[in-house]
GROMACS .gro file of C-alpha atoms in nm:
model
  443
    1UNK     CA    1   6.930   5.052  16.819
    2UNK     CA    2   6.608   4.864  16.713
    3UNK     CA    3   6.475   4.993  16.376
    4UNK     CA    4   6.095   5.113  16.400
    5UNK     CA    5   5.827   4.866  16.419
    6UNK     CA    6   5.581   4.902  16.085
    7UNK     CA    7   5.256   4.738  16.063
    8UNK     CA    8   5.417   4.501  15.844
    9UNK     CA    9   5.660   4.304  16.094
   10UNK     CA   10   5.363   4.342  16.412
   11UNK     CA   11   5.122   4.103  16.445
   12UNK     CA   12   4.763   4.184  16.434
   13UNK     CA   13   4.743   4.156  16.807
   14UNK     CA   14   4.999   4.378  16.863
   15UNK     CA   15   4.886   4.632  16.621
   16UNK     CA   16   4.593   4.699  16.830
   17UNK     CA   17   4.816   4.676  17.120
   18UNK     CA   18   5.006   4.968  17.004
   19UNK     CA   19   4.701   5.187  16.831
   20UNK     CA   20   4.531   5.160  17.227
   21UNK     CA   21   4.854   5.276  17.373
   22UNK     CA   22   4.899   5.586  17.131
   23UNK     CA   23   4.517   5.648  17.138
   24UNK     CA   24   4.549   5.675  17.613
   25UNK     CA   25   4.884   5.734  17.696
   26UNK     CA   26   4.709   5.638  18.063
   27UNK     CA   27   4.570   5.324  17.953
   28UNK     CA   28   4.694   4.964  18.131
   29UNK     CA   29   4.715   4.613  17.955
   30UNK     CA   30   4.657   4.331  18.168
   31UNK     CA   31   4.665   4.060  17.845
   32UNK     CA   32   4.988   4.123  17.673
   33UNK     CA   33   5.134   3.731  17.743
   34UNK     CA   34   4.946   3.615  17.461
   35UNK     CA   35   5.154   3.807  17.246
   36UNK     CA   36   5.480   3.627  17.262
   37UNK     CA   37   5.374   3.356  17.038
   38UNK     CA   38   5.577   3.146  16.789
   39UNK     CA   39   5.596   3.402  16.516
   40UNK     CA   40   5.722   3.633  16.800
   41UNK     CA   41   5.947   3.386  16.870
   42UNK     CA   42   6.078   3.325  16.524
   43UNK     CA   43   6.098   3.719  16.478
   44UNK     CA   44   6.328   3.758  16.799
   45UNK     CA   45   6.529   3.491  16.691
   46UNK     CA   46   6.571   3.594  16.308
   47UNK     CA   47   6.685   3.946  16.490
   48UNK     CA   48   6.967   3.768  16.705
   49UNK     CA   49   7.329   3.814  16.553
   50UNK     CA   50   7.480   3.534  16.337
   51UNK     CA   51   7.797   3.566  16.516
   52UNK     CA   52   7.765   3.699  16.867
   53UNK     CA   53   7.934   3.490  17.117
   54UNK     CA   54   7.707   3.179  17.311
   55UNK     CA   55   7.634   3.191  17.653
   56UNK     CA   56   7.737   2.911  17.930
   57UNK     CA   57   7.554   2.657  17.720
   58UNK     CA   58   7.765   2.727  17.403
   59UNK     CA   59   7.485   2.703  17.167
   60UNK     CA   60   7.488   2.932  16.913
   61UNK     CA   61   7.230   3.081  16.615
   62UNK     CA   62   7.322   2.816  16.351
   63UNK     CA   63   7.335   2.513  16.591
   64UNK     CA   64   7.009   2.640  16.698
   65UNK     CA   65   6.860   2.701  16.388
   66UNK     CA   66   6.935   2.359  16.250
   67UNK     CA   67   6.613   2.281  16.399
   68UNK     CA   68   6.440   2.590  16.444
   69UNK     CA   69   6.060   2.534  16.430
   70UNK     CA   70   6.067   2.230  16.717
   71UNK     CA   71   6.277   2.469  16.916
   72UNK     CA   72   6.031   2.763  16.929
   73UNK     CA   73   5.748   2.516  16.962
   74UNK     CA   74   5.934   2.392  17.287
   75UNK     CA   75   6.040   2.764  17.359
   76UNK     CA   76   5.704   2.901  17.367
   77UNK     CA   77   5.556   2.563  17.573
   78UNK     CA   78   5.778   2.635  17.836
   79UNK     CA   79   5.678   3.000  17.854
   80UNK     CA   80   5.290   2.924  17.874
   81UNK     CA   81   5.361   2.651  18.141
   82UNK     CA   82   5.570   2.875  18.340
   83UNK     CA   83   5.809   2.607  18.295
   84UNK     CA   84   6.124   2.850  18.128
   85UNK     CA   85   6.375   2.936  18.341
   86UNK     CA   86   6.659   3.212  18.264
   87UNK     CA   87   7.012   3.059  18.264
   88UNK     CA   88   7.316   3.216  18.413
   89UNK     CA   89   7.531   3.501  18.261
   90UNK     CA   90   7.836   3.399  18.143
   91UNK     CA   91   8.033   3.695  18.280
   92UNK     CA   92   8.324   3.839  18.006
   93UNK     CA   93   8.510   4.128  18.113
   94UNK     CA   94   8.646   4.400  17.825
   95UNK     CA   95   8.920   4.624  17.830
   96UNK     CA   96   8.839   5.007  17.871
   97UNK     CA   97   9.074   5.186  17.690
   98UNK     CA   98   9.050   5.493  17.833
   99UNK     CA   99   9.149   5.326  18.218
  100UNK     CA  100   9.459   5.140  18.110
  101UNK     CA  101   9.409   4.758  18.373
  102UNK     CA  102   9.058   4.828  18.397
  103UNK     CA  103   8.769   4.623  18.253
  104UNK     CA  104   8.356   4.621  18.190
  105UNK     CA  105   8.204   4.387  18.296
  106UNK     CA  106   7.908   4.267  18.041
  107UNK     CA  107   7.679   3.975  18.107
  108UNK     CA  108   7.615   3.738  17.810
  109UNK     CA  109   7.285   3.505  17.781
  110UNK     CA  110   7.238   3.230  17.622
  111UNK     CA  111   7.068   3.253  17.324
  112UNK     CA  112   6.760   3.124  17.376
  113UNK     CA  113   6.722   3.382  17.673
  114UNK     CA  114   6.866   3.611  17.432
  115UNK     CA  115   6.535   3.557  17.227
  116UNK     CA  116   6.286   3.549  17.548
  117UNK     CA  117   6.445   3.908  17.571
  118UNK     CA  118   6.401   4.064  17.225
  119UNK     CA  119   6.025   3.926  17.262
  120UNK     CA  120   5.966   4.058  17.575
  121UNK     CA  121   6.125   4.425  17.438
  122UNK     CA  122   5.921   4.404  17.116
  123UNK     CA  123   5.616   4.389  17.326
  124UNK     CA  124   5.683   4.633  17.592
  125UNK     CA  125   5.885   4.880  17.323
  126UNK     CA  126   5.481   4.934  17.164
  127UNK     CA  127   5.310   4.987  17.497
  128UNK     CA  128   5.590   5.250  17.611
  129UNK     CA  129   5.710   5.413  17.310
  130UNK     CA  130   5.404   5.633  17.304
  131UNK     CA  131   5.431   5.749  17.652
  132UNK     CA  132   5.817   5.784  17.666
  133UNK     CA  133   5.895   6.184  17.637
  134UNK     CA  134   6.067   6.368  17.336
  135UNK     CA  135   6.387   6.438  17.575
  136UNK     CA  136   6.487   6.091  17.511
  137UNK     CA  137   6.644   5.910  17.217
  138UNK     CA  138   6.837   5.596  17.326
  139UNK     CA  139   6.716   5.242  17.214
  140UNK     CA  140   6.427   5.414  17.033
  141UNK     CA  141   6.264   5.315  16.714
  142UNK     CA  142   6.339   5.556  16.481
  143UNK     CA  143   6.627   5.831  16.692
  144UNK     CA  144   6.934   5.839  16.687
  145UNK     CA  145   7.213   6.020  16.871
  146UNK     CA  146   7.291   6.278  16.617
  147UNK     CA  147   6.900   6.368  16.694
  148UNK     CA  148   6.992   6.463  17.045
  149UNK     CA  149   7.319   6.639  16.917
  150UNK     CA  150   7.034   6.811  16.693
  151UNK     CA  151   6.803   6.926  16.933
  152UNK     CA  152   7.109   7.037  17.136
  153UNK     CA  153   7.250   7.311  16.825
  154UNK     CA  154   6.903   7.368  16.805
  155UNK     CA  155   6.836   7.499  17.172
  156UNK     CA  156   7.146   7.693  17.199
  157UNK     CA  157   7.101   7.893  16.861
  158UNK     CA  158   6.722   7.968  17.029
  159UNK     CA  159   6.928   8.048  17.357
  160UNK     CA  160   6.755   7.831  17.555
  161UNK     CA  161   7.102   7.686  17.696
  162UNK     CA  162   7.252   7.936  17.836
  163UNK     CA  163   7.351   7.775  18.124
  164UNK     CA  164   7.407   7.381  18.102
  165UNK     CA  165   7.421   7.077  18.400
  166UNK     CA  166   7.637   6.829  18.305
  167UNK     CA  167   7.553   6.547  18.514
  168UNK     CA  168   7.671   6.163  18.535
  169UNK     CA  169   7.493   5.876  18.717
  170UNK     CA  170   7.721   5.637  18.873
  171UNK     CA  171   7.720   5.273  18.712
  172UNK     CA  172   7.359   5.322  18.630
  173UNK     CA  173   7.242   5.030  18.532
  174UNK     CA  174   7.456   4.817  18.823
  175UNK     CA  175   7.259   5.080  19.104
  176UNK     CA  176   6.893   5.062  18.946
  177UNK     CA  177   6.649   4.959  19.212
  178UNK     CA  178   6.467   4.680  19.115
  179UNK     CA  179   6.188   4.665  19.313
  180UNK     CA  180   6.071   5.019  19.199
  181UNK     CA  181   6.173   4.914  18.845
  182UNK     CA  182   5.900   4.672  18.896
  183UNK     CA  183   5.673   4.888  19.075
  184UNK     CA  184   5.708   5.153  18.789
  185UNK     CA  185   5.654   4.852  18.503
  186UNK     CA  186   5.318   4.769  18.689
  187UNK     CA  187   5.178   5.096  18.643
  188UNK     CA  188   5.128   5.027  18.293
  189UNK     CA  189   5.132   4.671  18.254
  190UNK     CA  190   5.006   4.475  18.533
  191UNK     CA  191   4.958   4.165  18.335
  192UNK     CA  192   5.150   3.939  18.548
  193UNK     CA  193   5.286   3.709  18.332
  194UNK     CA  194   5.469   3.976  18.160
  195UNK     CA  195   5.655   4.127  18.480
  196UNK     CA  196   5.704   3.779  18.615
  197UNK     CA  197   5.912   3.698  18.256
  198UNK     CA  198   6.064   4.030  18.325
  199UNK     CA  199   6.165   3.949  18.667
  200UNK     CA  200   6.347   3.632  18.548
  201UNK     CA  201   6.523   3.836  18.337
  202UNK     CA  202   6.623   4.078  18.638
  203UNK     CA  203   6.705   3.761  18.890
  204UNK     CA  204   6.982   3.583  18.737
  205UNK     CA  205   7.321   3.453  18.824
  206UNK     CA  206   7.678   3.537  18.705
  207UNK     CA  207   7.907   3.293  18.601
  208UNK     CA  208   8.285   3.443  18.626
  209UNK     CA  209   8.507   3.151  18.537
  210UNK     CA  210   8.440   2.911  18.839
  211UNK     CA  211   8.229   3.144  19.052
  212UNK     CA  212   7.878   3.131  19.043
  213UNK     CA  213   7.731   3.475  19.246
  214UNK     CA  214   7.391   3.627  19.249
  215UNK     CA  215   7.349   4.006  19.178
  216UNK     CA  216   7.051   4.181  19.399
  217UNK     CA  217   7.071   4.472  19.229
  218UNK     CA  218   7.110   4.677  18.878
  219UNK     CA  219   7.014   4.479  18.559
  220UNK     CA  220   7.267   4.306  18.332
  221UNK     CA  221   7.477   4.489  18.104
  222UNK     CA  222   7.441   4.315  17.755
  223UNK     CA  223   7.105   4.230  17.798
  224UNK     CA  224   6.879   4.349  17.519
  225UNK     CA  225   6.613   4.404  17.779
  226UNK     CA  226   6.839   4.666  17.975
  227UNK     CA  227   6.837   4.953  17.758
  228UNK     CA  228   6.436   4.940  17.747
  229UNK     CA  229   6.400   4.896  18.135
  230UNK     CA  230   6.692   5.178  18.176
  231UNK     CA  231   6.491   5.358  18.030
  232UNK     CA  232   6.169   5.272  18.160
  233UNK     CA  233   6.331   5.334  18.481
  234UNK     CA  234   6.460   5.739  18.405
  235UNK     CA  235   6.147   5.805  18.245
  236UNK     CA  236   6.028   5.806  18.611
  237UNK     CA  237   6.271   5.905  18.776
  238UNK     CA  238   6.412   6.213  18.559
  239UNK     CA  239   6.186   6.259  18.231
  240UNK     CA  240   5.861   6.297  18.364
  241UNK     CA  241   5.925   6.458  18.654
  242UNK     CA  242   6.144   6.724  18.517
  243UNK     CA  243   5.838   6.808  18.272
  244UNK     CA  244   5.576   6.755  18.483
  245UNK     CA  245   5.697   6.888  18.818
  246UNK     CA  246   5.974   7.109  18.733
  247UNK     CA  247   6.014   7.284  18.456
  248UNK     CA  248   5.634   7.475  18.549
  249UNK     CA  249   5.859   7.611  18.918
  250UNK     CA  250   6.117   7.768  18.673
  251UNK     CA  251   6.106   8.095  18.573
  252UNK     CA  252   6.294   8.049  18.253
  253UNK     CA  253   6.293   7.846  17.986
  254UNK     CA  254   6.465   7.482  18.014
  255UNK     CA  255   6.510   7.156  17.786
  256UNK     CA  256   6.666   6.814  17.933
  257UNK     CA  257   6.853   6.573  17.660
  258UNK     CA  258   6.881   6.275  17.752
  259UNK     CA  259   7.061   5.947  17.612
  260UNK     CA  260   7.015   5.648  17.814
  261UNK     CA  261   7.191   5.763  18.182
  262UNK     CA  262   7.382   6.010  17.935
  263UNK     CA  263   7.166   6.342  17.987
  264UNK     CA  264   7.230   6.722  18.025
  265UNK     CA  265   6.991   6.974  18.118
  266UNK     CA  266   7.007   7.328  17.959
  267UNK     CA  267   6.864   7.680  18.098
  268UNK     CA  268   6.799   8.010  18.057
  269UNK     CA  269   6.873   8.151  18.359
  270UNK     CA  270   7.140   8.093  18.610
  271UNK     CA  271   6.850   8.067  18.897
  272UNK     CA  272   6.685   7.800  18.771
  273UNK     CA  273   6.999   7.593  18.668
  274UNK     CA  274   7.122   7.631  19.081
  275UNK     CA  275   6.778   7.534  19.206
  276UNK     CA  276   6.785   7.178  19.004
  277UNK     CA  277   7.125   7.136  19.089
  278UNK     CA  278   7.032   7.112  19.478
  279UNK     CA  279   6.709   6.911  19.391
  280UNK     CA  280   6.865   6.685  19.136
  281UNK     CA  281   7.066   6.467  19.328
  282UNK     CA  282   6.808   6.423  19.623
  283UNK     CA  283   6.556   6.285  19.348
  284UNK     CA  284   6.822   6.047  19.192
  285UNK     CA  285   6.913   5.931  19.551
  286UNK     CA  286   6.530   5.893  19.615
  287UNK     CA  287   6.598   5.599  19.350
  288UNK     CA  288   6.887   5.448  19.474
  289UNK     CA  289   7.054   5.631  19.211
  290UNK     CA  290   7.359   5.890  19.284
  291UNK     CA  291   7.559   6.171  19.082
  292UNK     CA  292   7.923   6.170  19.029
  293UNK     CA  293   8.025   6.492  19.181
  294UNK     CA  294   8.354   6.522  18.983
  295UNK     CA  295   8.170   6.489  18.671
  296UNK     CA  296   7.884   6.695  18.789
  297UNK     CA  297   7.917   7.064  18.711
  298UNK     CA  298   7.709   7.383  18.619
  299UNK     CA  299   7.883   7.537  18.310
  300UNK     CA  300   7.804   7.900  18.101
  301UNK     CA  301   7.709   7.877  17.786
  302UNK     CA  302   7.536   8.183  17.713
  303UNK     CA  303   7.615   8.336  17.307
  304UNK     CA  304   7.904   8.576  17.382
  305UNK     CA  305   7.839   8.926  17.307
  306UNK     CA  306   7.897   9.099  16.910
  307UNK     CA  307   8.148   9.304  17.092
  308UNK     CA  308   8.334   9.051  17.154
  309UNK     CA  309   8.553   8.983  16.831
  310UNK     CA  310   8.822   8.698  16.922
  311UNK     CA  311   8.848   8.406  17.174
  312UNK     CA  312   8.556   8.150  17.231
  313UNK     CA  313   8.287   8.084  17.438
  314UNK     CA  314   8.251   8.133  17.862
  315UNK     CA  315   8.231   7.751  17.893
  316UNK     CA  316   8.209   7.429  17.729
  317UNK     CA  317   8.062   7.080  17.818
  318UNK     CA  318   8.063   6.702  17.661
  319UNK     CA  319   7.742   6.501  17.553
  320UNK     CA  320   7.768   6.228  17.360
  321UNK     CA  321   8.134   6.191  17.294
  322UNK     CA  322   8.129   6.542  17.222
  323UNK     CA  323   8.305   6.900  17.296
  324UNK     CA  324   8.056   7.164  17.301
  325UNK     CA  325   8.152   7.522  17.280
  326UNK     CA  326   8.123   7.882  17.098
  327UNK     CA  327   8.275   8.015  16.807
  328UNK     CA  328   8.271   8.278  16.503
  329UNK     CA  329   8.080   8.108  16.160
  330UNK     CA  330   8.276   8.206  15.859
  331UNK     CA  331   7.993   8.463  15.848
  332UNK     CA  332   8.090   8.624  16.155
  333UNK     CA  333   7.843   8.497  16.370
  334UNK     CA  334   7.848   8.323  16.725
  335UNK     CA  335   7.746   7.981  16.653
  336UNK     CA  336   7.733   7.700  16.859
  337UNK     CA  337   7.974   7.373  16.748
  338UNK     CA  338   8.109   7.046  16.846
  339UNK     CA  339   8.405   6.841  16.837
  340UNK     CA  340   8.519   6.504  16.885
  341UNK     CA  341   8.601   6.474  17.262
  342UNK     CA  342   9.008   6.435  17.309
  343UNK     CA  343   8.987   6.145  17.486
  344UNK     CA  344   8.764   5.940  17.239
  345UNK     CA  345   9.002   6.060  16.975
  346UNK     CA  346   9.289   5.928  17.160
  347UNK     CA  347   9.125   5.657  17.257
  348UNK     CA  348   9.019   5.572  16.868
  349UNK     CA  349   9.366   5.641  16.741
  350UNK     CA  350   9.557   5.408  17.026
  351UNK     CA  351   9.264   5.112  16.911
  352UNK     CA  352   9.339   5.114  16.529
  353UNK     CA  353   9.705   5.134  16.589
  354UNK     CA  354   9.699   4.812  16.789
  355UNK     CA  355   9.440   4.654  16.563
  356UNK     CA  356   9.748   4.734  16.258
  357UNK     CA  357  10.017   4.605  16.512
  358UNK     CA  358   9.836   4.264  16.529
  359UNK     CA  359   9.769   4.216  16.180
  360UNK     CA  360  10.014   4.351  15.993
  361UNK     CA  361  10.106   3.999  15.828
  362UNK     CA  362   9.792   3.960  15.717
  363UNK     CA  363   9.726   4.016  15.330
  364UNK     CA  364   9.689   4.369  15.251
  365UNK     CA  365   9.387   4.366  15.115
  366UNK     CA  366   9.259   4.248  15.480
  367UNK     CA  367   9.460   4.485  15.633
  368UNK     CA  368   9.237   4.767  15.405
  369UNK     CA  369   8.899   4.627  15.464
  370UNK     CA  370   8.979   4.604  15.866
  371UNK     CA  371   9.113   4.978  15.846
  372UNK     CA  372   8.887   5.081  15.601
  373UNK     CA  373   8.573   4.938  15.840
  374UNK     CA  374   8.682   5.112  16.156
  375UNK     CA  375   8.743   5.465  16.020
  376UNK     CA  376   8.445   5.440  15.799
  377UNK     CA  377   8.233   5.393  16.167
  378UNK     CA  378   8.432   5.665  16.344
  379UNK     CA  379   8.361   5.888  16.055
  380UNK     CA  380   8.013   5.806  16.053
  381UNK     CA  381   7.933   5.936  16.422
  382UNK     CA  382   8.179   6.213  16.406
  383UNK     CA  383   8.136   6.326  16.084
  384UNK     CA  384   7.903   6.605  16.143
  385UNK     CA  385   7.901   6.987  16.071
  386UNK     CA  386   8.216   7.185  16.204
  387UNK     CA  387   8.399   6.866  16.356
  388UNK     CA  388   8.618   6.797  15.982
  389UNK     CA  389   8.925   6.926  16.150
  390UNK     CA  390   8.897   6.622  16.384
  391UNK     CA  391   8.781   6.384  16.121
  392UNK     CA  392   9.056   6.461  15.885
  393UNK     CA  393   9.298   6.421  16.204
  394UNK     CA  394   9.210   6.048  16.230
  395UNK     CA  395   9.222   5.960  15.845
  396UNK     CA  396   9.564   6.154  15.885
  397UNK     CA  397   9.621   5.924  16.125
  398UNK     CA  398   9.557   5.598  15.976
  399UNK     CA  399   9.722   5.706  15.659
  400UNK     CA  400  10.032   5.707  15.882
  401UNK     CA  401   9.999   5.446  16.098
  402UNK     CA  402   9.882   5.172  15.818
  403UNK     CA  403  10.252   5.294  15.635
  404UNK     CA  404  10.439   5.260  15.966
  405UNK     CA  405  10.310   4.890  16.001
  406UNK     CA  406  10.350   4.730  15.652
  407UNK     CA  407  10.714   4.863  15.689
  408UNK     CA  408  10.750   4.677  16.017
  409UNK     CA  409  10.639   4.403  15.850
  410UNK     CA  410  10.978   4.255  15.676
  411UNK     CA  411  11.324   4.472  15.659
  412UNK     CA  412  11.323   4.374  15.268
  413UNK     CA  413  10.983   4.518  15.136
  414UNK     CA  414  11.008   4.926  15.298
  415UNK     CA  415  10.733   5.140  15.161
  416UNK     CA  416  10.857   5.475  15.098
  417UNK     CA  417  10.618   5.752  15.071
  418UNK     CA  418  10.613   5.695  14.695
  419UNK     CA  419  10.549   5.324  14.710
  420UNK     CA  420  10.259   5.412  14.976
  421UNK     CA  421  10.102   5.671  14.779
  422UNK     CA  422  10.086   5.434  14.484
  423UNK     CA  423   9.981   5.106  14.728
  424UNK     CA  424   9.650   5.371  14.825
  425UNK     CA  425   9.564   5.475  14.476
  426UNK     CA  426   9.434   5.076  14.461
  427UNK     CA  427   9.363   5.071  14.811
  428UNK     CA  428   9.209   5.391  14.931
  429UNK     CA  429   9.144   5.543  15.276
  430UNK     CA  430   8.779   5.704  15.357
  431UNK     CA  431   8.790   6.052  15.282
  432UNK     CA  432   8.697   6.288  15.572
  433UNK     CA  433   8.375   6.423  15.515
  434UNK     CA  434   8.039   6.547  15.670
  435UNK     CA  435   7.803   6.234  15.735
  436UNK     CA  436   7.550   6.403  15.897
  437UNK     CA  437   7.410   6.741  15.931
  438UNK     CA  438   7.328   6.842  16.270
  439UNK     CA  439   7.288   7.209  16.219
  440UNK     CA  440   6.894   7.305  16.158
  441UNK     CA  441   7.009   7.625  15.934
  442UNK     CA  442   7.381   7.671  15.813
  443UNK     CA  443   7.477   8.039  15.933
   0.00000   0.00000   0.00000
């Protein structure tokens, strides 16, 4: 997630760029070209990552910084003569752990598109962020997703969920329409030279091994460009016309969270919730877009009653990577909490275990760090109020597993429990512990 712009990494032009769009949130910018000059150049690349993997060219951020400056200056020719041109994808495909033989397809550019991109979204990020609704907090500056996961505890304590769509967009960004993407990027930047960059971005081929193929639709998944455009595009099609259009027809109150294509919408009455249902995929389908109707459901979630003493909550739901449901604080009180979805735990445990399979002849102080790095990053996402049962499952875990390994390592060095114990005192495990706070008042 890009970190928030400050007036000391913009350039002058694009401070006043981004004071006009927060002063009219209706206001268009024909002149924004200008802006992707050398130092935006140089920024973009200084922002690329040291060791992702090259496109179909190979070259990578330390061949091309060898000579960095004659580079840009050629870069940024090309892109005032309309000279640059947007080089295939190099087409990788990843394993999804959670659909054993299936992969993701991701799309990789070369790194010099890779920096076209990142100045394109630094540009566009100022003239949108303004205008982009509260609902949403993926590939913002400054939100996060334990913000949504916030304002989530938040609405249900103020029972403003009590009912709850779950809803799912099939492969999102493979469906979005790009022709209305464009149409909707026009009515706030018409500047042509900008949307024709962005539409080079948009019209690329896939290299897959030997087979070259052109993709008419959807944008490419690895792009740093999608996630702005994603959400450029459900701004339109689902923020602002939930606020503006809906949420006035409903007699109750009602608050859509949304993360990327990752959204729910909460109600307060059951009314309201079946009326968007009906409406909700016609307006996605509007868009080319459609709901998965397996993983589209209306579920309860109304604050059980003080009567009712044991058990849990009428319903629960997943955002985020995580279980949502009712239960008694230590106080007594219904509160609402969260826990780490099963099958992300599962899916967690069955990675690190084959991540200590494949290098358990590695040095042991490698071994730790690799461990120590992956539960560390699970911990830090799922270590938030109420979830420590789950947290302290997967340390559990990886206390085990990490024993199991080194012993499979030779059949003369076993590590007993004693041994083990005395191996962690030098290298320890991360302790399972709240990370962040996601509750706006402890009950």
């Amino acid at each position: 997630m890009p970190g928030a712009q400050t007036s000391e990494s913009m350039s002058p032009g694009l401070m006043k760029v981004a004071e006009r769009a927060r002063r009219d949130s209706q206001a268009q910018f024909n002149s924004l070209a200008h802006l992707i000059d050398v130092s935006a150049l140089r920024r973009a690349y200084h922002a690329q990552k040291a060791k992702a993997a090259p496109g179909i060219d190979g070259v990578t951020k330390e061949q091309y910084g060898q000579d960095l400056e004659a580079n840009l200056e050629d870069l940024h020719t090309r892109l005032r003569t309309m000279r640059w041109r947007h080089q295939p994808l190099l087409r990788q495909h990843i394993p999804k752990d959670d659909k054993p033989g299936q992969t993701r397809p991701i799309g990789i550019s070369c790194l010099e598109d890779k920096i076209v991109q990142k100045a394109i979204t630094e540009v566009l990020t100022v003239v949108y962020e303004p205008v982009f609704r509260d609902c949403s907090y993926a590939y913002r500056p400054g939100r996060r997703p334990h913000d949504a996961l916030r304002a989530l505890d938040r609405a249900a304590m103020q029972q403003e969920m009590q009912w709850v769509l779950e809803a799912d967009i099939r492969s999102f960004f493979d469906q979005l329409d790009r022709k209305q993407l464009m149409a909707f990027l026009r009515e706030r930047v018409p500047d042509g030279s900008i949307t024709r960059l962005v539409g080079k971005c948009l019209h690329v081929g896939v290299l897959d091994g030997e087979e070259f193929t052109m993709l008419e639709e959807g944008t490419a998944q690895g792009s740093c460009l999608s996630p702005l455009l994603g959400n450029l595009y459900l701004h339109y099609v689902l923020d602002a016309w939930f606020e503006n259009e809906i949420k006035s027809l409903l007699q109750g109150s009602a608050k859509l969270l949304r993360f990327a294509d990752d959204f729910i919408i909460g109600f307060e009455r059951r009314e309201d919730a079946e009326r968007v249902m009906k409406v909700l995929g016609k307006r996605l389908a509007k868009y080319g877009l459609t709901l998965q109707p397996e993983k589209t459901r209306l579920v309860p979630f109304m604050r059980p009653s003080r009567s009712q003493t044991s058990g849990k909550g009428p319903g629960t739901f997943t955002f985020l990577g995580m279980t949502w449901y009712w239960c008694r604080s230590r106080k007594g009180n219904w509160v609402p909490r969260c826990r780490t979805r099963h099958d992300r735990l599962r899916r967690f445990v069955r990675r690190l275990h084959r991540w200590c399979k494949k290098h358990r002849h590695e040095p042991v102080a490698d071994q730790h760090a690799g461990i120590v790095r992956r539960v560390s990053g699970h911990i830090n996402y799922y270590g938030v109020n109420g979830n420590g049962h789950c947290v302290r499952r997967v340390v559990s875990e990886a206390r085990r597993m990490w024993r199991y390994w080194l012993n499979r390592r030779s059949q003369r060095s076993r590590f007993t429990w004693e041994r083990y114990e005395d191996l962690l005192k030098s290298f320890p495990l991360p302790r399972p512990t709240v990370k962040v706070s996601i509750w706006g008042q402890v009950p």
